[in-house]
Short mmCIF file of C-alpha atoms in Angstrom, two decimals:
data_model
loop_
_atom_site.label_atom_id
_atom_site.label_comp_id
_atom_site.label_asym_id
_atom_site.label_seq_id
_atom_site.Cartn_x
_atom_site.Cartn_y
_atom_site.Cartn_z
CA MET A 1 -32.84 -30.64 116.13
CA ARG A 2 -33.63 -32.77 112.21
CA GLU A 3 -35.51 -29.58 111.06
CA ALA A 4 -32.03 -27.40 111.66
CA ARG A 5 -30.46 -29.56 109.61
CA ALA A 6 -33.52 -29.77 107.18
CA GLU A 7 -33.21 -25.53 107.07
CA ASP A 8 -29.13 -25.51 106.61
CA ALA A 9 -29.85 -28.04 103.52
CA ARG A 10 -31.91 -25.31 102.05
CA THR A 11 -30.56 -22.30 102.78
CA GLU A 12 -27.19 -23.71 100.93
CA ALA A 13 -29.46 -24.70 98.25
CA ARG A 14 -30.83 -20.91 98.27
CA ARG A 15 -27.05 -19.93 98.47
CA LEU A 16 -26.16 -22.17 95.58
CA ILE A 17 -29.30 -21.47 93.18
CA TYR A 18 -28.48 -18.07 92.90
CA ASP A 19 -24.73 -18.11 92.20
CA LEU A 20 -25.62 -20.40 89.06
CA LEU A 21 -28.79 -19.12 88.12
CA GLY A 22 -29.02 -15.60 89.65
CA GLU A 23 -32.67 -17.27 91.42
CA GLU A 24 -33.89 -15.69 95.05
CA ARG A 25 -36.67 -17.21 94.98
CA PRO A 26 -36.60 -20.85 92.17
CA SER A 27 -39.80 -20.62 90.23
CA ALA A 28 -40.70 -23.93 87.93
CA GLY A 29 -41.47 -20.45 85.18
CA ALA A 30 -38.31 -19.04 85.71
CA LEU A 31 -36.70 -21.97 85.31
CA LEU A 32 -38.26 -22.65 82.21
CA ARG A 33 -37.84 -19.18 81.03
CA GLU A 34 -34.62 -19.02 81.56
CA ALA A 35 -33.64 -22.01 80.12
CA THR A 36 -35.30 -21.31 76.89
CA ALA A 37 -32.95 -18.51 76.32
CA VAL A 38 -30.28 -21.18 76.61
CA LEU A 39 -31.03 -24.64 75.38
CA GLY A 40 -33.61 -22.71 72.42
CA ALA A 41 -37.56 -22.92 72.67
CA GLY A 42 -37.58 -26.64 70.89
CA ARG A 43 -35.91 -28.39 72.88
CA VAL A 44 -37.63 -26.76 76.35
CA ALA A 45 -41.15 -27.60 74.92
CA ARG A 46 -40.13 -31.34 74.91
CA CYS A 47 -38.32 -30.86 78.16
CA ALA A 48 -41.99 -29.63 79.72
CA GLU A 49 -43.68 -31.94 77.84
CA LEU A 50 -41.75 -34.97 80.02
CA ALA A 51 -41.85 -32.78 83.56
CA ARG A 52 -46.05 -32.99 82.81
CA GLY A 53 -46.12 -36.67 81.80
CA ALA A 54 -44.27 -37.73 85.13
CA PRO A 55 -45.66 -38.73 88.40
CA LEU A 56 -46.24 -34.36 90.64
CA THR A 57 -44.22 -36.87 93.10
CA ARG A 58 -41.95 -36.38 90.49
CA ARG A 59 -42.21 -33.15 88.92
CA SER A 60 -39.91 -31.73 90.91
CA ALA A 61 -36.94 -33.42 89.94
CA GLU A 62 -38.03 -33.18 86.46
CA LEU A 63 -37.25 -30.19 86.67
CA ALA A 64 -34.27 -29.94 88.91
CA SER A 65 -33.04 -32.19 85.54
CA LEU A 66 -33.64 -28.92 83.99
CA ALA A 67 -31.75 -26.85 86.24
CA GLY A 68 -28.57 -28.61 85.69
CA LEU A 69 -29.02 -28.88 81.72
CA LEU A 70 -29.27 -25.21 81.49
CA VAL A 71 -26.03 -25.12 83.56
CA GLY A 72 -24.42 -27.26 81.72
CA THR A 73 -25.77 -25.63 78.54
CA ARG A 74 -23.97 -22.65 79.15
CA GLU A 75 -20.78 -24.37 80.45
CA LEU A 76 -20.50 -27.12 77.11
CA GLY A 77 -22.28 -24.55 75.11
CA GLU A 78 -25.00 -25.98 72.25
CA GLU A 79 -23.39 -28.74 70.33
CA TRP A 80 -23.05 -31.03 72.95
CA TRP A 81 -27.15 -31.23 72.53
CA GLU A 82 -25.75 -32.30 68.80
CA ARG A 83 -22.85 -34.25 68.93
CA SER A 84 -23.10 -38.26 68.80
CA ARG A 85 -20.36 -39.85 70.86
CA GLY A 86 -18.44 -42.53 68.12
CA GLY A 87 -21.32 -44.96 67.15
CA LYS A 88 -22.69 -45.73 70.60
CA GLN A 89 -24.42 -43.19 72.24
CA PRO A 90 -26.68 -41.59 69.94
CA ALA A 91 -26.43 -37.69 70.34
CA PRO A 92 -28.57 -35.95 73.15
CA ASP A 93 -30.64 -34.13 71.31
CA GLU A 94 -31.79 -37.70 69.32
CA VAL A 95 -32.18 -39.28 73.21
CA LEU A 96 -34.33 -36.08 73.97
CA ARG A 97 -36.12 -36.53 71.26
CA THR A 98 -37.31 -40.34 71.31
CA ALA A 99 -36.45 -40.99 75.22
CA THR A 100 -33.75 -43.24 74.11
CA ALA A 101 -31.85 -45.43 77.09
CA VAL A 102 -28.27 -43.96 77.35
CA ASP A 103 -25.92 -46.51 79.25
CA PRO A 104 -25.03 -46.60 81.52
CA TRP A 105 -28.21 -43.82 82.79
CA THR A 106 -30.98 -46.97 81.93
CA ASP A 107 -32.31 -46.69 84.91
CA LEU A 108 -32.90 -42.97 84.62
CA THR A 109 -36.23 -40.76 83.63
CA VAL A 110 -34.50 -39.23 80.29
CA LEU A 111 -34.57 -35.80 82.12
CA GLU A 112 -32.67 -37.62 84.84
CA MET A 113 -29.88 -39.04 82.37
CA LEU A 114 -29.83 -36.17 80.24
CA ALA A 115 -29.30 -34.04 83.42
CA ALA A 116 -25.98 -36.95 84.90
CA TRP A 117 -24.82 -37.24 81.16
CA ILE A 118 -23.73 -33.47 81.04
CA ALA A 119 -23.07 -33.32 84.64
CA ASP A 120 -20.33 -36.06 83.66
CA ASP A 121 -19.55 -34.12 80.99
CA ALA A 122 -19.20 -30.80 82.50
CA ALA A 123 -16.89 -32.82 85.34
CA ASP A 124 -14.84 -33.97 82.49
CA ARG A 125 -14.04 -30.93 81.07
CA ALA A 126 -12.51 -29.76 85.02
CA TRP A 127 -10.77 -32.62 86.33
CA GLY A 128 -10.40 -33.80 83.08
CA PRO A 129 -11.28 -37.91 82.78
CA PRO A 130 -12.03 -40.20 85.90
CA ALA A 131 -9.16 -42.85 85.74
CA ALA A 132 -11.10 -45.09 88.48
CA VAL A 133 -14.84 -45.16 89.73
CA THR A 134 -15.98 -46.85 93.54
CA ASP A 135 -19.33 -46.10 95.57
CA LEU A 136 -19.03 -43.65 98.20
CA ASN A 137 -21.76 -46.30 99.83
CA SER A 138 -18.53 -47.57 101.92
CA TRP A 139 -16.20 -44.53 103.42
CA GLN A 140 -13.29 -47.23 103.30
CA ALA A 141 -10.28 -45.27 102.16
CA GLU A 142 -8.05 -47.47 101.57
CA ASP A 143 -6.27 -49.55 98.39
CA ARG A 144 -10.43 -48.90 96.27
CA VAL A 145 -9.10 -47.80 93.03
CA GLU A 146 -7.40 -50.59 90.61
CA LEU A 147 -3.47 -48.06 90.36
CA PRO A 148 -1.86 -47.64 86.79
CA ASP A 149 0.62 -48.98 85.02
CA ASP A 150 2.49 -45.40 85.18
CA ALA A 151 1.27 -44.35 89.31
CA VAL A 152 3.67 -42.84 91.51
CA PRO A 153 4.20 -42.27 94.84
CA GLY A 154 1.81 -39.01 95.17
CA ARG A 155 0.22 -38.52 91.91
CA ARG A 156 -3.24 -37.56 92.59
CA ILE A 157 -5.84 -39.91 90.11
CA VAL A 158 -9.31 -38.85 89.86
CA VAL A 159 -11.44 -40.45 90.35
CA SER A 160 -15.15 -40.68 89.73
CA PHE A 161 -18.08 -41.72 92.40
CA ASP A 162 -21.11 -40.29 90.68
CA ALA A 163 -22.82 -38.31 88.51
CA GLY A 164 -21.11 -35.20 88.14
CA GLY A 165 -19.48 -36.33 91.35
CA ARG A 166 -15.00 -36.76 91.46
CA LEU A 167 -12.52 -36.98 93.96
CA ASP A 168 -9.08 -37.54 94.15
CA ALA A 169 -7.19 -40.99 95.18
CA VAL A 170 -3.33 -39.69 96.51
CA VAL A 171 -0.84 -43.01 95.25
CA ILE A 172 1.18 -43.99 98.82
CA ARG A 173 4.13 -46.16 99.21
CA ARG A 174 2.81 -49.06 101.45
CA SER A 175 4.78 -50.05 104.44
CA ASP A 176 5.47 -53.18 102.38
CA ASP A 177 7.00 -51.44 99.30
CA ASP A 178 3.79 -51.96 96.65
CA LEU A 179 1.83 -49.41 95.76
CA GLY A 180 -1.23 -48.49 96.98
CA SER A 181 -3.93 -45.17 97.47
CA ASN A 182 -6.07 -43.04 99.94
CA LEU A 183 -8.97 -41.39 98.92
CA ASP A 184 -8.89 -38.10 100.35
CA PHE A 185 -12.34 -36.98 100.66
CA ASN A 186 -11.44 -33.28 101.61
CA SER A 187 -10.84 -33.33 98.03
CA LEU A 188 -14.60 -34.37 96.95
CA ARG A 189 -16.67 -31.89 94.93
CA TYR A 190 -19.35 -31.72 92.08
CA SER A 191 -19.53 -30.42 88.33
CA ARG A 192 -21.83 -27.05 88.23
CA PRO A 193 -24.74 -29.01 86.50
CA ALA A 194 -24.45 -31.92 88.74
CA GLU A 195 -25.23 -29.07 91.73
CA ALA A 196 -27.89 -26.63 90.25
CA GLN A 197 -29.57 -30.46 89.57
CA TRP A 198 -29.12 -30.70 93.37
CA SER A 199 -29.99 -27.14 94.78
CA TRP A 200 -32.46 -26.69 92.40
CA GLY A 201 -34.35 -29.57 93.42
CA VAL A 202 -33.95 -28.48 97.54
CA ALA A 203 -34.79 -24.94 96.74
CA ALA A 204 -37.54 -25.44 94.84
CA GLY A 205 -39.23 -28.17 97.13
CA LEU A 206 -41.70 -30.75 96.06
CA GLY A 207 -44.04 -28.27 94.95
CA PRO A 208 -47.30 -27.57 94.05
CA HIS A 209 -44.62 -26.24 90.07
CA ARG A 210 -47.08 -25.28 87.59
CA LEU A 211 -46.71 -25.04 84.35
CA GLU A 212 -48.20 -22.41 82.10
CA GLY A 213 -50.34 -24.32 79.28
CA GLU A 214 -51.93 -27.45 81.99
CA ASP A 215 -55.68 -27.76 81.83
CA PRO A 216 -57.28 -28.67 83.86
CA ASP A 217 -55.16 -28.59 86.14
CA PRO A 218 -53.06 -31.42 87.92
CA TYR A 219 -52.84 -30.35 90.89
CA ALA A 220 -57.11 -29.47 91.67
CA ALA A 221 -57.62 -32.81 91.07
CA PRO A 222 -59.17 -34.75 94.17
CA VAL A 223 -57.77 -37.36 96.12
CA ASP A 224 -59.09 -40.28 97.60
CA ALA A 225 -61.00 -38.48 100.63
CA ALA A 226 -61.18 -41.51 103.09
CA ALA A 227 -57.73 -42.51 102.97
CA ALA A 228 -56.28 -38.55 102.61
CA ASP A 229 -58.08 -38.55 106.45
CA VAL A 230 -56.81 -41.07 107.32
CA LEU A 231 -52.90 -40.33 106.36
CA HIS A 232 -53.94 -36.27 107.44
CA ALA A 233 -54.64 -37.82 110.86
CA TRP A 234 -50.86 -39.97 111.65
CA THR A 235 -49.52 -36.67 110.04
CA LEU A 236 -50.55 -34.77 112.97
CA ARG A 237 -50.65 -37.35 115.26
CA HIS A 238 -46.46 -38.04 115.10
CA GLY A 239 -45.62 -34.99 115.36
CA ALA A 240 -46.48 -33.00 112.19
CA THR A 241 -47.29 -29.50 113.54
CA ALA A 242 -51.37 -27.82 112.31
CA GLU A 243 -49.13 -26.02 109.92
CA GLN A 244 -47.89 -28.36 108.14
CA ALA A 245 -49.90 -31.00 107.69
CA GLY A 246 -52.01 -28.29 106.33
CA PRO A 247 -56.69 -28.39 106.55
CA GLU A 248 -58.09 -31.52 105.82
CA TRP A 249 -56.95 -33.01 101.79
CA ARG A 250 -58.99 -33.14 99.44
CA VAL A 251 -57.11 -31.78 96.44
CA LYS A 252 -53.33 -33.50 94.93
CA GLY A 253 -51.89 -29.70 95.35
CA ASP A 254 -52.54 -29.70 99.42
CA VAL A 255 -50.88 -33.49 99.57
CA VAL A 256 -48.21 -31.99 97.71
CA ALA A 257 -47.98 -28.89 99.57
CA ALA A 258 -47.87 -31.30 103.16
CA ILE A 259 -45.60 -33.43 101.74
CA GLU A 260 -42.78 -30.24 100.95
CA ARG A 261 -43.93 -28.63 104.72
CA VAL A 262 -43.32 -31.76 106.87
CA ASP A 263 -39.56 -32.81 105.84
CA TRP A 264 -40.57 -36.17 105.39
CA MET A 265 -36.94 -37.54 105.03
CA TRP A 266 -35.82 -35.47 108.55
CA ARG A 267 -37.70 -37.37 110.33
CA SER A 268 -38.03 -40.79 111.96
CA GLY A 269 -38.28 -44.16 109.89
CA GLU A 270 -41.83 -44.95 110.39
CA TRP A 271 -42.13 -41.77 107.58
CA PHE A 272 -40.73 -44.06 105.26
CA ALA A 273 -44.04 -45.66 104.92
CA TRP A 274 -46.12 -42.36 105.33
CA TRP A 275 -44.14 -41.16 102.41
CA ARG A 276 -44.87 -43.73 99.87
CA GLY A 277 -48.42 -44.21 101.36
CA VAL A 278 -49.08 -40.31 100.48
CA CYS A 279 -46.95 -40.58 97.22
CA ALA A 280 -49.96 -43.58 95.54
CA LEU A 281 -52.56 -40.90 97.12
CA VAL A 282 -50.88 -38.72 94.53
CA ASP A 283 -49.99 -40.52 91.92
CA GLY A 284 -52.84 -42.29 91.74
CA ASP A 285 -51.95 -46.03 92.65
CA PRO A 286 -55.36 -47.41 94.33
CA ALA A 287 -53.43 -50.90 95.30
CA GLN A 288 -49.90 -49.33 96.46
CA LEU A 289 -52.08 -46.98 98.82
CA ALA A 290 -54.67 -49.71 99.96
CA ALA A 291 -51.33 -51.78 100.47
CA ARG A 292 -49.50 -48.31 102.79
CA LEU A 293 -52.81 -47.83 104.80
CA GLU A 294 -52.23 -51.53 106.63
CA GLU A 295 -48.56 -51.42 106.94
CA ILE A 296 -49.11 -48.27 108.69
CA ALA A 297 -52.88 -49.44 110.86
CA ALA A 298 -50.42 -52.47 111.85
CA ALA A 299 -48.00 -50.08 113.21
CA PRO A 300 -47.12 -49.59 116.82
#
């Protein structure tokens, strides 16, 4: 069941990527070439530099952000990069160049921050600025947003819930004659840059995603062989096939490819500790790796 859901997600992501980018099989090289034609060589060179600087287990997310920026720039034009926002926010070009943190996305990487920004701007252009913000971690529909002064029954109010994500709150009259609202979950939608970011990450997977000019190849760097053997054996004991786990892991590319094949997010809860362990193995964090190996060994 979980494998079917994972494949359904990849199929939908590949469909969206083809619609948005015209790619049958997403690759880092194709993405960078297309982005260069739209964003310009200088911006894409800086984006590639940031992607190279990220941990290998995060590289796919950085490239997915570039996919969002590509589609967003197609929609909003290159001038989006050059325009500051009333002195409160610098121009995106400056953010890219200096790695400036911008509210409300300060917990994201530079590329993720820019992708969220352009996804929101594209959503505002498509549906107007949101009148309210809500958190969809709760699926309670009633009275989740503050109504504007001019609210009337039947009016739809655009609500933001995520970067580039919108849905409508429908104003209704309650039995006590007060006005309230219900979130219309059927109206949930994402801007095209947000769709591109999600789709590229799912369709392309964790990698390996080699980038032009990398010497030495970061995916060819060796990993701790003893720790790798423990994690590889755990992978097989907990339900991954030999084909998914692959042969013994000796370099970072071996581990990244195995992480992509096993679909760990669709498995049972103990796989989260495994994910943290293999990330520590790939990203070279000995303290985290030791702690995760201890956690895995202590589990039943």
